[in-house]
């Protein structure tokens, strides 16, 4: 584990496909990591699902991450937008940089500025020594917000729905990281893919899920596949409660996230 004085390890969760389990993955990773060290969950999707799951359903009178990435004159220091989850007492180990639809507007404002792909990195720089882990959620499409989320990270996790659309999203995400590297951006290390919404009928994996996993292995042979997250209403319930699957006692369902966290810790420890 890093010393308290060292810089936070930053993990971004991204997939260029909606409904792939990004926000679910951020909620689980951030909540579980907060048991190991002070953790900041950054909601960097204008949909604001992560903020809502952590109890912040109305942010209309609150500054959000949108204000923290604005050009200099209008920028609010990120320390002033950080909140504690409303729905759980997490003993001051889990914090939230929330977002709502105003983040889409912020993306338009920063678009003409030089360095616009690194405004989230800049905002996080001032607090990186205050946290042990920072976990960033991201939007489902290509654009400045997604570039900012990816380029702020040390590690990237790609949750992928077990459908054709999900697989295309994962392939496009890996391609995007490679494109960013080609034009000399420092890109995160891709930790791997978490196949999500893996559907089983009794003891049998459905043909659709099986085909999706095979397509992932064949299309992205160099990328690690973590254990899959099964389709389950329990996931929706824990999301709505702002809980990780682990703290709900769902040991089997939380396996992919335990694997991701163990991999991150092993990489930090060299
Ligand atoms: N394994 C799962 N089983 C059932 N529902 C899931 C599962 N993973 C995610 N969901 C639900 O599906 C929806 C989309 O998931 P979400 O994590 O919000 O994806 P994204 O952030 O990529 O759009 C949410 O309502 C979430 O609660
Ligand atoms: Mg989401």
PDB file of N, CA, C and O and ligand atoms in Angstrom, residues 17-24 49 53 197 229-232 235-236 239, ligand 1:
ATOM      1  N   UNK A  17     -19.937   2.590 -24.710  1.00  0.00           N
ATOM      2  CA  UNK A  17     -21.239   1.950 -24.915  1.00  0.00           C
ATOM      3  C   UNK A  17     -22.072   2.217 -23.665  1.00  0.00           C
ATOM      4  O   UNK A  17     -21.570   2.079 -22.543  1.00  0.00           O
ATOM      5  N   UNK A  18     -23.322   2.620 -23.853  1.00  0.00           N
ATOM      6  CA  UNK A  18     -24.183   2.915 -22.703  1.00  0.00           C
ATOM      7  C   UNK A  18     -24.641   1.634 -22.022  1.00  0.00           C
ATOM      8  O   UNK A  18     -24.659   0.567 -22.631  1.00  0.00           O
ATOM      9  N   UNK A  19     -24.960   1.732 -20.748  1.00  0.00           N
ATOM     10  CA  UNK A  19     -25.497   0.585 -20.011  1.00  0.00           C
ATOM     11  C   UNK A  19     -24.530  -0.572 -19.887  1.00  0.00           C
ATOM     12  O   UNK A  19     -24.931  -1.721 -19.753  1.00  0.00           O
ATOM     13  N   UNK A  20     -23.222  -0.281 -19.925  1.00  0.00           N
ATOM     14  CA  UNK A  20     -22.247  -1.377 -19.882  1.00  0.00           C
ATOM     15  C   UNK A  20     -21.804  -1.693 -18.457  1.00  0.00           C
ATOM     16  O   UNK A  20     -21.032  -2.625 -18.245  1.00  0.00           O
ATOM     17  N   UNK A  21     -22.288  -0.938 -17.486  1.00  0.00           N
ATOM     18  CA  UNK A  21     -21.908  -1.210 -16.100  1.00  0.00           C
ATOM     19  C   UNK A  21     -20.801  -0.304 -15.590  1.00  0.00           C
ATOM     20  O   UNK A  21     -20.144  -0.622 -14.586  1.00  0.00           O
ATOM     21  N   UNK A  22     -20.575   0.828 -16.254  1.00  0.00           N
ATOM     22  CA  UNK A  22     -19.521   1.746 -15.807  1.00  0.00           C
ATOM     23  C   UNK A  22     -19.805   2.267 -14.395  1.00  0.00           C
ATOM     24  O   UNK A  22     -18.962   2.153 -13.499  1.00  0.00           O
ATOM     25  N   UNK A  23     -20.982   2.865 -14.215  1.00  0.00           N
ATOM     26  CA  UNK A  23     -21.272   3.474 -12.910  1.00  0.00           C
ATOM     27  C   UNK A  23     -21.338   2.409 -11.811  1.00  0.00           C
ATOM     28  O   UNK A  23     -20.886   2.634 -10.685  1.00  0.00           O
ATOM     29  N   UNK A  24     -21.858   1.242 -12.159  1.00  0.00           N
ATOM     30  CA  UNK A  24     -21.885   0.117 -11.208  1.00  0.00           C
ATOM     31  C   UNK A  24     -20.462  -0.237 -10.774  1.00  0.00           C
ATOM     32  O   UNK A  24     -20.192  -0.462  -9.589  1.00  0.00           O
ATOM     33  N   UNK A  49     -25.517   9.361 -12.598  1.00  0.00           N
ATOM     34  CA  UNK A  49     -26.051   8.178 -11.893  1.00  0.00           C
ATOM     35  C   UNK A  49     -25.295   7.876 -10.603  1.00  0.00           C
ATOM     36  O   UNK A  49     -25.905   7.565  -9.574  1.00  0.00           O
ATOM     37  N   UNK A  53     -26.834   7.572  -6.879  1.00  0.00           N
ATOM     38  CA  UNK A  53     -26.734   6.354  -6.058  1.00  0.00           C
ATOM     39  C   UNK A  53     -26.080   6.659  -4.704  1.00  0.00           C
ATOM     40  O   UNK A  53     -26.342   5.980  -3.719  1.00  0.00           O
ATOM     41  N   UNK A 197     -23.370  -8.026 -16.917  1.00  0.00           N
ATOM     42  CA  UNK A 197     -24.698  -8.485 -17.312  1.00  0.00           C
ATOM     43  C   UNK A 197     -24.597  -9.827 -18.021  1.00  0.00           C
ATOM     44  O   UNK A 197     -25.256 -10.065 -19.034  1.00  0.00           O
ATOM     45  N   UNK A 229     -19.444 -10.240 -14.251  1.00  0.00           N
ATOM     46  CA  UNK A 229     -20.510  -9.879 -13.307  1.00  0.00           C
ATOM     47  C   UNK A 229     -21.819 -10.403 -13.890  1.00  0.00           C
ATOM     48  O   UNK A 229     -22.217 -10.002 -14.986  1.00  0.00           O
ATOM     49  N   UNK A 230     -22.450 -11.308 -13.167  1.00  0.00           N
ATOM     50  CA  UNK A 230     -23.715 -11.875 -13.657  1.00  0.00           C
ATOM     51  C   UNK A 230     -24.843 -10.856 -13.665  1.00  0.00           C
ATOM     52  O   UNK A 230     -24.854  -9.929 -12.856  1.00  0.00           O
ATOM     53  N   UNK A 231     -25.788 -11.053 -14.565  1.00  0.00           N
ATOM     54  CA  UNK A 231     -27.026 -10.272 -14.564  1.00  0.00           C
ATOM     55  C   UNK A 231     -27.810 -10.645 -13.303  1.00  0.00           C
ATOM     56  O   UNK A 231     -28.038 -11.826 -13.051  1.00  0.00           O
ATOM     57  N   UNK A 232     -28.177  -9.670 -12.508  1.00  0.00           N
ATOM     58  CA  UNK A 232     -28.915  -9.965 -11.278  1.00  0.00           C
ATOM     59  C   UNK A 232     -29.631  -8.709 -10.781  1.00  0.00           C
ATOM     60  O   UNK A 232     -29.049  -7.623 -10.795  1.00  0.00           O
ATOM     61  N   UNK A 235     -27.884  -6.462  -8.208  1.00  0.00           N
ATOM     62  CA  UNK A 235     -26.973  -5.373  -8.601  1.00  0.00           C
ATOM     63  C   UNK A 235     -27.741  -4.048  -8.642  1.00  0.00           C
ATOM     64  O   UNK A 235     -27.263  -3.022  -8.145  1.00  0.00           O
ATOM     65  N   UNK A 236     -28.950  -4.096  -9.208  1.00  0.00           N
ATOM     66  CA  UNK A 236     -29.760  -2.867  -9.238  1.00  0.00           C
ATOM     67  C   UNK A 236     -30.084  -2.391  -7.827  1.00  0.00           C
ATOM     68  O   UNK A 236     -30.055  -1.186  -7.543  1.00  0.00           O
ATOM     69  N   UNK A 239     -26.980  -0.910  -6.150  1.00  0.00           N
ATOM     70  CA  UNK A 239     -26.704   0.396  -6.754  1.00  0.00           C
ATOM     71  C   UNK A 239     -27.610   1.473  -6.153  1.00  0.00           C
ATOM     72  O   UNK A 239     -27.130   2.533  -5.730  1.00  0.00           O
TER      73      UNK A 239
HETATM   74  N1  LIG B   1     -25.045  -7.195 -13.532  1.00  0.00           N
HETATM   75  C1  LIG B   1     -26.163  -6.459 -13.565  1.00  0.00           C
HETATM   76  N2  LIG B   1     -27.372  -7.025 -13.382  1.00  0.00           N
HETATM   77  C2  LIG B   1     -28.491  -6.285 -13.421  1.00  0.00           C
HETATM   78  N3  LIG B   1     -28.524  -4.972 -13.619  1.00  0.00           N
HETATM   79  C3  LIG B   1     -27.356  -4.333 -13.806  1.00  0.00           C
HETATM   80  C4  LIG B   1     -26.113  -5.032 -13.789  1.00  0.00           C
HETATM   81  N4  LIG B   1     -25.114  -4.127 -13.990  1.00  0.00           N
HETATM   82  C5  LIG B   1     -25.719  -2.932 -14.118  1.00  0.00           C
HETATM   83  N5  LIG B   1     -27.058  -3.046 -14.002  1.00  0.00           N
HETATM   84  C6  LIG B   1     -28.061  -1.972 -14.122  1.00  0.00           C
HETATM   85  O1  LIG B   1     -28.093  -1.594 -15.487  1.00  0.00           O
HETATM   86  C7  LIG B   1     -28.156  -0.179 -15.633  1.00  0.00           C
HETATM   87  C8  LIG B   1     -26.906   0.309 -16.374  1.00  0.00           C
HETATM   88  O2  LIG B   1     -25.754   0.063 -15.558  1.00  0.00           O
HETATM   89  P1  LIG B   1     -24.720   1.250 -15.293  1.00  0.00           P
HETATM   90  O3  LIG B   1     -23.727   0.781 -14.303  1.00  0.00           O
HETATM   91  O4  LIG B   1     -25.486   2.492 -14.969  1.00  0.00           O
HETATM   92  O5  LIG B   1     -24.063   1.356 -16.744  1.00  0.00           O
HETATM   93  P2  LIG B   1     -23.351   2.608 -17.462  1.00  0.00           P
HETATM   94  O6  LIG B   1     -22.819   3.475 -16.377  1.00  0.00           O
HETATM   95  O7  LIG B   1     -22.289   1.988 -18.297  1.00  0.00           O
HETATM   96  O8  LIG B   1     -24.396   3.285 -18.294  1.00  0.00           O
HETATM   97  C9  LIG B   1     -28.288   0.376 -14.220  1.00  0.00           C
HETATM   98  O9  LIG B   1     -29.653   0.561 -13.955  1.00  0.00           O
HETATM   99  C10 LIG B   1     -27.714  -0.724 -13.333  1.00  0.00           C
HETATM  100  O10 LIG B   1     -28.311  -0.724 -12.044  1.00  0.00           O
END
